mmCIF file of C-alpha atoms in Angstrom:
data_model
loop_
_atom_site.group_PDB
_atom_site.id
_atom_site.type_symbol
_atom_site.label_atom_id
_atom_site.label_comp_id
_atom_site.label_asym_id
_atom_site.label_seq_id
_atom_site.Cartn_x
_atom_site.Cartn_y
_atom_site.Cartn_z
ATOM 1 C CA MET A 16 -17.893 -6.900 5.945
ATOM 2 C CA LEU A 17 -17.607 -9.755 8.108
ATOM 3 C CA LYS A 18 -15.754 -12.852 7.038
ATOM 4 C CA PRO A 19 -16.383 -15.616 9.572
ATOM 5 C CA ARG A 20 -13.588 -17.946 9.394
ATOM 6 C CA GLN A 21 -14.091 -21.155 12.289
ATOM 7 C CA ASN A 22 -14.399 -19.309 15.569
ATOM 8 C CA VAL A 23 -12.534 -15.926 14.125
ATOM 9 C CA ILE A 24 -14.855 -13.119 12.882
ATOM 10 C CA VAL A 25 -12.551 -10.382 10.822
ATOM 11 C CA SER A 26 -13.961 -7.065 10.703
ATOM 12 C CA THR A 27 -13.420 -3.074 10.667
ATOM 13 C CA VAL A 28 -15.701 -2.927 13.609
ATOM 14 C CA GLU A 29 -16.910 -4.600 16.532
ATOM 15 C CA PRO A 30 -19.259 -7.763 15.642
ATOM 16 C CA SER A 31 -22.647 -8.376 17.677
ATOM 17 C CA GLY A 32 -25.255 -10.654 17.972
ATOM 18 C CA ALA A 33 -24.340 -14.469 16.049
ATOM 19 C CA ASP A 34 -21.389 -12.982 14.210
ATOM 20 C CA ARG A 35 -19.552 -12.605 17.396
ATOM 21 C CA GLN A 36 -16.588 -15.567 17.581
ATOM 22 C CA LYS A 37 -13.594 -16.114 19.669
ATOM 23 C CA VAL A 38 -11.928 -14.014 18.032
ATOM 24 C CA TRP A 39 -12.060 -11.108 16.390
ATOM 25 C CA LEU A 40 -9.294 -9.585 14.590
ATOM 26 C CA GLN A 41 -10.009 -6.279 13.950
ATOM 27 C CA ASP A 42 -9.437 -5.719 9.838
ATOM 28 C CA LYS A 43 -7.669 -2.059 8.668
ATOM 29 C CA GLU A 44 -10.297 0.260 8.497
ATOM 30 C CA ASN A 45 -11.210 0.965 4.626
ATOM 31 C CA MET A 46 -11.173 4.348 3.870
ATOM 32 C CA PHE A 47 -12.813 3.926 0.542
ATOM 33 C CA ASP A 48 -16.759 4.645 1.121
ATOM 34 C CA LYS A 49 -18.147 3.552 -2.280
ATOM 35 C CA ASN A 50 -21.407 5.073 -1.572
ATOM 36 C CA ASN A 51 -20.207 8.156 -1.063
ATOM 37 C CA ALA A 52 -17.253 8.226 -3.753
ATOM 38 C CA ASN A 53 -16.077 11.596 -5.234
ATOM 39 C CA ILE A 54 -15.720 10.644 -8.384
ATOM 40 C CA ILE A 55 -14.252 12.067 -11.412
ATOM 41 C CA VAL A 56 -13.876 11.388 -15.763
ATOM 42 C CA ALA A 57 -10.030 12.125 -15.783
ATOM 43 C CA PHE A 58 -6.606 10.274 -15.068
ATOM 44 C CA VAL A 59 -3.237 10.600 -14.011
ATOM 45 C CA ASP A 60 -1.240 11.017 -16.807
ATOM 46 C CA GLY A 61 2.499 10.786 -17.708
ATOM 47 C CA ALA A 62 2.980 14.590 -16.589
ATOM 48 C CA GLY A 63 2.233 14.503 -13.120
ATOM 49 C CA ASN A 64 -1.665 15.607 -13.789
ATOM 50 C CA VAL A 65 -5.305 15.046 -13.169
ATOM 51 C CA ASN A 66 -5.784 15.124 -16.968
ATOM 52 C CA PHE A 67 -9.593 16.196 -17.681
ATOM 53 C CA THR A 68 -9.429 16.766 -21.416
ATOM 54 C CA ASP A 69 -7.577 14.463 -23.807
ATOM 55 C CA VAL A 70 -9.373 10.864 -22.543
ATOM 56 C CA THR A 71 -13.666 11.541 -21.309
ATOM 57 C CA THR A 72 -13.510 7.544 -21.033
ATOM 58 C CA ARG A 73 -10.995 7.264 -17.905
ATOM 59 C CA LYS A 74 -12.635 7.545 -14.012
ATOM 60 C CA SER A 75 -10.933 8.587 -11.076
ATOM 61 C CA LEU A 76 -11.841 8.570 -7.261
ATOM 62 C CA TYR A 77 -9.862 10.909 -4.620
ATOM 63 C CA ILE A 78 -10.302 10.773 -0.702
ATOM 64 C CA MET A 79 -8.707 12.991 1.732
ATOM 65 C CA CYS A 80 -4.503 11.748 2.824
ATOM 66 C CA LYS A 81 -1.690 12.567 5.161
ATOM 67 C CA PRO A 82 1.159 13.837 3.464
ATOM 68 C CA GLN A 83 4.205 11.868 3.519
ATOM 69 C CA THR A 84 2.162 8.709 4.947
ATOM 70 C CA SER A 85 2.270 4.886 3.159
ATOM 71 C CA TYR A 86 -0.913 3.641 2.028
ATOM 72 C CA THR A 87 -2.165 -0.068 0.597
ATOM 73 C CA ILE A 88 -4.997 0.281 -2.463
ATOM 74 C CA SER A 89 -5.924 -2.744 -3.722
ATOM 75 C CA LYS A 90 -8.432 -3.976 -6.599
ATOM 76 C CA ILE A 91 -9.512 -6.664 -8.787
ATOM 77 C CA ALA A 92 -7.094 -6.317 -11.929
ATOM 78 C CA SER A 93 -8.369 -3.756 -14.092
ATOM 79 C CA SER A 94 -6.228 -2.313 -17.576
ATOM 80 C CA CYS A 95 -5.916 1.722 -15.293
ATOM 81 C CA PHE A 96 -4.253 1.283 -12.203
ATOM 82 C CA ARG A 97 -2.966 5.231 -11.743
ATOM 83 C CA ILE A 98 -2.340 6.469 -8.365
ATOM 84 C CA GLY A 99 -1.255 10.228 -7.520
ATOM 85 C CA SER A 100 -1.142 12.824 -4.325
ATOM 86 C CA CYS A 101 -1.807 16.353 -4.370
ATOM 87 C CA ASN A 102 -2.145 19.477 -2.344
ATOM 88 C CA ASN A 103 -6.141 20.768 -3.548
ATOM 89 C CA ILE A 104 -9.148 18.602 -4.337
ATOM 90 C CA PRO A 105 -8.620 17.952 -8.339
ATOM 91 C CA THR A 106 -10.423 20.353 -10.933
ATOM 92 C CA VAL A 107 -10.025 21.831 -14.340
ATOM 93 C CA ASN A 108 -8.031 24.751 -12.433
ATOM 94 C CA ASN A 109 -6.456 23.142 -9.594
ATOM 95 C CA ARG A 110 -4.820 19.474 -11.092
ATOM 96 C CA LYS A 111 -1.400 19.578 -10.397
ATOM 97 C CA LEU A 112 -0.170 16.677 -8.934
ATOM 98 C CA ILE A 113 2.904 16.020 -6.110
ATOM 99 C CA ASN A 114 3.857 13.060 -7.302
ATOM 100 C CA TYR A 115 2.202 9.883 -9.353
ATOM 101 C CA ASN A 116 2.790 6.050 -10.736
ATOM 102 C CA THR A 117 1.080 4.492 -13.205
ATOM 103 C CA LEU A 118 0.525 0.731 -13.249
ATOM 104 C CA ASP A 119 -1.261 0.390 -16.715
ATOM 105 C CA GLY A 120 -0.393 -2.777 -19.481
ATOM 106 C CA GLY A 121 -1.721 -5.435 -18.377
ATOM 107 C CA ALA A 122 0.490 -6.394 -15.394
ATOM 108 C CA ASN A 123 -3.002 -7.452 -12.982
ATOM 109 C CA ILE A 124 -1.064 -5.361 -10.659
ATOM 110 C CA THR A 125 -3.940 -5.530 -7.801
ATOM 111 C CA ASN A 126 -1.939 -4.137 -5.126
ATOM 112 C CA VAL A 127 -0.085 -1.406 -4.495
ATOM 113 C CA SER A 128 1.827 0.617 -1.667
ATOM 114 C CA PHE A 129 2.080 4.426 -2.639
ATOM 115 C CA ASN A 130 3.664 7.062 -0.634
ATOM 116 C CA THR A 131 2.159 10.893 -0.281
ATOM 117 C CA GLY A 132 3.830 13.363 -0.843
ATOM 118 C CA GLU A 133 4.981 16.636 1.057
ATOM 119 C CA ASN A 134 1.734 18.509 2.028
ATOM 120 C CA ALA A 135 -0.340 15.803 -0.401
ATOM 121 C CA ASN A 136 -3.928 16.703 1.422
ATOM 122 C CA TYR A 137 -6.060 14.027 -1.243
ATOM 123 C CA LEU A 138 -4.811 10.556 -3.047
ATOM 124 C CA VAL A 139 -6.176 9.984 -6.600
ATOM 125 C CA ILE A 140 -6.494 6.700 -7.966
ATOM 126 C CA THR A 141 -7.503 6.323 -11.510
ATOM 127 C CA TYR A 142 -9.052 2.562 -11.544
ATOM 128 C CA TYR A 143 -11.604 1.837 -14.878
ATOM 129 C CA ASP A 144 -11.093 2.627 -19.062
ATOM 130 C CA SER A 145 -14.847 2.298 -20.774
ATOM 131 C CA GLU A 146 -12.952 1.633 -23.500
ATOM 132 C CA THR A 147 -10.266 -1.249 -22.570
ATOM 133 C CA ASP A 148 -12.311 -2.486 -19.282
ATOM 134 C CA THR A 149 -13.561 -5.895 -19.804
ATOM 135 C CA LEU A 150 -15.444 -5.364 -16.290
ATOM 136 C CA THR A 151 -18.616 -2.392 -15.389
ATOM 137 C CA GLU A 152 -17.133 0.367 -13.678
ATOM 138 C CA GLN A 153 -19.419 -1.118 -10.288
ATOM 139 C CA GLU A 154 -17.609 -4.336 -10.384
ATOM 140 C CA ILE A 155 -14.299 -2.385 -9.590
ATOM 141 C CA ILE A 156 -15.619 -0.290 -7.482
ATOM 142 C CA ASP A 157 -16.986 -2.510 -4.889
ATOM 143 C CA THR A 158 -13.465 -4.072 -4.989
ATOM 144 C CA ILE A 159 -11.669 -0.817 -3.940
ATOM 145 C CA LYS A 160 -10.073 -1.170 -0.517
ATOM 146 C CA ILE A 161 -7.635 1.720 0.621
ATOM 147 C CA SER A 162 -6.026 1.896 4.257
ATOM 148 C CA ASP A 163 -3.105 3.339 5.945
ATOM 149 C CA ASP A 164 -0.223 1.308 6.754
ATOM 150 C CA SER A 165 0.208 3.640 9.978
ATOM 151 C CA LYS A 166 -2.593 1.757 11.592
ATOM 152 C CA GLU A 167 -2.610 -1.804 12.378
ATOM 153 C CA GLU A 168 -4.471 -5.292 12.536
ATOM 154 C CA LYS A 169 -5.800 -5.843 15.971
ATOM 155 C CA ILE A 170 -6.606 -9.039 17.446
ATOM 156 C CA HIS A 171 -9.239 -9.323 20.307
ATOM 157 C CA ILE A 172 -10.066 -12.128 22.474
ATOM 158 C CA LEU A 173 -13.988 -12.983 24.405
ATOM 159 C CA ASN A 174 -13.448 -13.087 27.254
ATOM 160 C CA ASP A 175 -15.398 -15.322 29.865
ATOM 161 C CA ASN A 176 -18.034 -11.848 30.459
ATOM 162 C CA ASN A 177 -18.674 -11.782 26.601
ATOM 163 C CA ILE A 178 -15.782 -8.400 26.096
ATOM 164 C CA TYR A 179 -12.896 -8.770 24.077
ATOM 165 C CA GLU A 180 -9.912 -7.840 25.080
ATOM 166 C CA GLU A 181 -7.361 -6.780 23.203
ATOM 167 C CA PHE A 182 -4.872 -9.847 23.464
ATOM 168 C CA MET A 183 -1.635 -7.844 23.067
ATOM 169 C CA LYS A 184 1.547 -9.378 21.308
ATOM 170 C CA LYS A 185 4.359 -10.669 23.550
ATOM 171 C CA ASP A 186 6.979 -11.618 20.649
ATOM 172 C CA ASP A 187 6.451 -8.267 18.278
ATOM 173 C CA THR A 188 10.315 -6.318 17.996
ATOM 174 C CA GLY A 189 8.665 -3.231 17.883
ATOM 175 C CA TRP A 190 9.977 -1.166 14.194
ATOM 176 C CA ILE A 191 14.031 -1.402 14.041
ATOM 177 C CA ASN A 192 16.074 0.890 11.878
ATOM 178 C CA LEU A 193 17.391 -1.209 8.830
ATOM 179 C CA PRO A 194 21.126 -1.123 8.950
ATOM 180 C CA LEU A 195 21.370 0.612 5.091
ATOM 181 C CA LYS A 196 24.292 -0.231 3.455
ATOM 182 C CA ALA A 197 27.406 2.837 3.178
ATOM 183 C CA GLU A 198 26.247 4.067 -0.296
ATOM 184 C CA ILE A 199 21.796 4.163 0.492
ATOM 185 C CA THR A 200 20.100 6.333 2.774
ATOM 186 C CA VAL A 201 16.297 6.583 3.987
ATOM 187 C CA GLY A 202 14.313 8.508 1.362
ATOM 188 C CA SER A 203 13.070 11.594 0.794
ATOM 189 C CA ILE A 204 9.092 10.467 1.275
ATOM 190 C CA ALA A 205 8.384 8.405 4.123
ATOM 191 C CA LYS A 206 11.514 9.437 5.695
ATOM 192 C CA LYS A 207 12.145 6.210 7.089
ATOM 193 C CA ALA A 208 13.313 2.467 6.604
ATOM 194 C CA GLN A 209 12.529 0.023 9.262
ATOM 195 C CA TYR A 210 11.926 -3.950 9.743
ATOM 196 C CA ARG A 211 9.837 -5.391 12.134
ATOM 197 C CA LYS A 212 8.950 -8.780 13.474
ATOM 198 C CA ILE A 213 5.667 -9.661 15.414
ATOM 199 C CA GLY A 214 5.325 -13.858 15.539
ATOM 200 C CA LYS A 215 6.468 -15.265 12.100
ATOM 201 C CA THR A 216 6.037 -12.297 9.955
ATOM 202 C CA VAL A 217 8.704 -9.878 9.172
ATOM 203 C CA TYR A 218 7.907 -6.173 8.024
ATOM 204 C CA ILE A 219 9.524 -3.802 6.202
ATOM 205 C CA ARG A 220 8.901 -0.550 5.132
ATOM 206 C CA GLY A 221 9.313 2.735 4.217
ATOM 207 C CA ASP A 222 11.801 4.320 1.704
ATOM 208 C CA ILE A 223 15.217 4.430 0.453
ATOM 209 C CA ALA A 224 17.688 6.369 -1.844
ATOM 210 C CA GLY A 225 21.125 6.314 -3.262
ATOM 211 C CA VAL A 226 20.238 3.550 -5.608
ATOM 212 C CA THR A 227 22.252 4.315 -8.835
ATOM 213 C CA GLU A 228 21.589 0.389 -10.701
ATOM 214 C CA ALA A 229 20.098 -3.080 -10.977
ATOM 215 C CA ASN A 230 20.638 -5.061 -8.291
ATOM 216 C CA THR A 231 22.112 -3.079 -5.921
ATOM 217 C CA ILE A 232 21.781 -4.458 -2.173
ATOM 218 C CA ILE A 233 19.924 -1.911 0.364
ATOM 219 C CA ALA A 234 20.426 -3.920 3.440
ATOM 220 C CA THR A 235 21.277 -6.849 5.137
ATOM 221 C CA LEU A 236 18.340 -8.542 7.605
ATOM 222 C CA PRO A 237 19.972 -10.192 10.431
ATOM 223 C CA ALA A 238 19.445 -14.060 11.448
ATOM 224 C CA GLY A 239 15.505 -14.833 12.312
ATOM 225 C CA PHE A 240 14.427 -11.718 9.942
ATOM 226 C CA ARG A 241 15.218 -13.762 7.267
ATOM 227 C CA PRO A 242 12.892 -15.548 4.575
ATOM 228 C CA LEU A 243 13.421 -19.104 3.963
ATOM 229 C CA SER A 244 12.955 -18.503 0.126
ATOM 230 C CA ASN A 245 13.747 -15.770 -1.758
ATOM 231 C CA VAL A 246 10.591 -12.713 -1.303
ATOM 232 C CA TYR A 247 9.894 -10.515 -4.369
ATOM 233 C CA ALA A 248 8.089 -7.443 -4.152
ATOM 234 C CA ILE A 249 6.726 -4.731 -6.688
ATOM 235 C CA ASN A 250 6.551 -0.737 -5.308
ATOM 236 C CA ALA A 251 6.721 2.000 -6.497
ATOM 237 C CA LEU A 252 8.911 5.243 -7.389
ATOM 238 C CA SER A 253 9.044 8.514 -8.487
ATOM 239 C CA GLY A 254 7.298 9.266 -11.734
ATOM 240 C CA VAL A 255 6.198 7.024 -13.885
ATOM 241 C CA ARG A 256 7.517 4.042 -12.565
ATOM 242 C CA TYR A 257 7.613 1.283 -11.002
ATOM 243 C CA SER A 258 10.498 -1.436 -9.131
ATOM 244 C CA ARG A 259 10.832 -4.748 -7.579
ATOM 245 C CA ILE A 260 12.888 -5.544 -4.689
ATOM 246 C CA TYR A 261 14.031 -8.932 -3.109
ATOM 247 C CA VAL A 262 14.901 -10.329 -0.008
ATOM 248 C CA LEU A 263 17.122 -13.449 0.206
ATOM 249 C CA SER A 264 17.463 -16.173 2.023
ATOM 250 C CA ASN A 265 21.061 -14.688 3.523
ATOM 251 C CA GLY A 266 19.290 -11.727 4.563
ATOM 252 C CA ASN A 267 20.278 -8.599 1.249
ATOM 253 C CA LEU A 268 17.396 -6.768 0.788
ATOM 254 C CA ALA A 269 18.171 -5.777 -2.963
ATOM 255 C CA LEU A 270 16.614 -3.528 -5.585
ATOM 256 C CA GLU A 271 16.360 -5.519 -8.600
ATOM 257 C CA TRP A 272 15.268 -3.310 -11.468
ATOM 258 C CA VAL A 273 13.153 -0.304 -12.336
ATOM 259 C CA SER A 274 10.951 -0.867 -15.006
ATOM 260 C CA ASP A 275 12.302 1.587 -17.233
ATOM 261 C CA ASN A 276 16.489 0.945 -16.523
ATOM 262 C CA ASN A 277 16.705 4.957 -15.037
ATOM 263 C CA TYR A 278 18.042 4.517 -11.526
ATOM 264 C CA ASN A 279 17.512 8.638 -10.900
ATOM 265 C CA SER A 280 14.895 8.519 -8.649
ATOM 266 C CA SER A 281 15.115 10.240 -4.976
ATOM 267 C CA TRP A 282 13.202 7.489 -3.425
ATOM 268 C CA TYR A 283 12.404 4.319 -3.763
ATOM 269 C CA ALA A 284 9.661 3.070 -1.520
ATOM 270 C CA ILE A 285 10.843 -0.837 -0.207
ATOM 271 C CA ASP A 286 7.404 -2.349 1.559
ATOM 272 C CA CYS A 287 7.397 -6.456 1.795
ATOM 273 C CA LEU A 288 6.795 -8.477 4.400
ATOM 274 C CA PHE A 289 7.046 -12.407 4.371
ATOM 275 C CA THR A 290 6.938 -15.076 6.835
ATOM 276 C CA VAL A 291 9.918 -16.923 8.470
ATOM 277 C CA ASP A 292 10.293 -20.431 10.266
#
């Protein structure tokens, strides 16, 4: 979809004709093709399965994915948002998930980062329940976007010959390993915990382990990488749970709480971004 805004065009593909603007922001490709969707009457349940038998009102979709990779899944708020990864195409006979996360309960969550499990080949997303959703299935499908977090947006500038040239960001620090506290280690899924600053935006990615209680400080960001005010983000962890992290203006990055209050996960995702002055 092309989205022009004052001499800037946002698109996954190079714009042409009247759509060409001075600046082309090459958006991350949406991996989900709504016109060729793999949809099943099933749902990601709380036992680590794609359940095909208990509830027939729920719909899920699946796409191919890479193992141990972070994906961002977004859609309009609805009653269902459950995500899992598995080795094989989910069927009645092949329905065991490697890892999963459920975010039901009217939380109005519309954007989630999910790290696929080891040996994962398929990402499974429950997105619709005909009994509880007020939106139609098609209305929800039309808003679904799935992107690979390892791929980055690119900026292109139209030169005098009407050819787009990639704009190289000179103020990009590249990825830097987080200075983790002594009791904190890198998690088992992404196998990295890093931060980066591009311009005035700071990005944090990866997952960690070693958290055993609420409000555990994970790392302290150095000066120049700290937000002006407190920043909060919802993230996944192992099982049917989610957590909230925060970054304070003093640089402390901490895991505030876990949805079921059990701090026994082998990994906690820490993905977030914020701007600095």
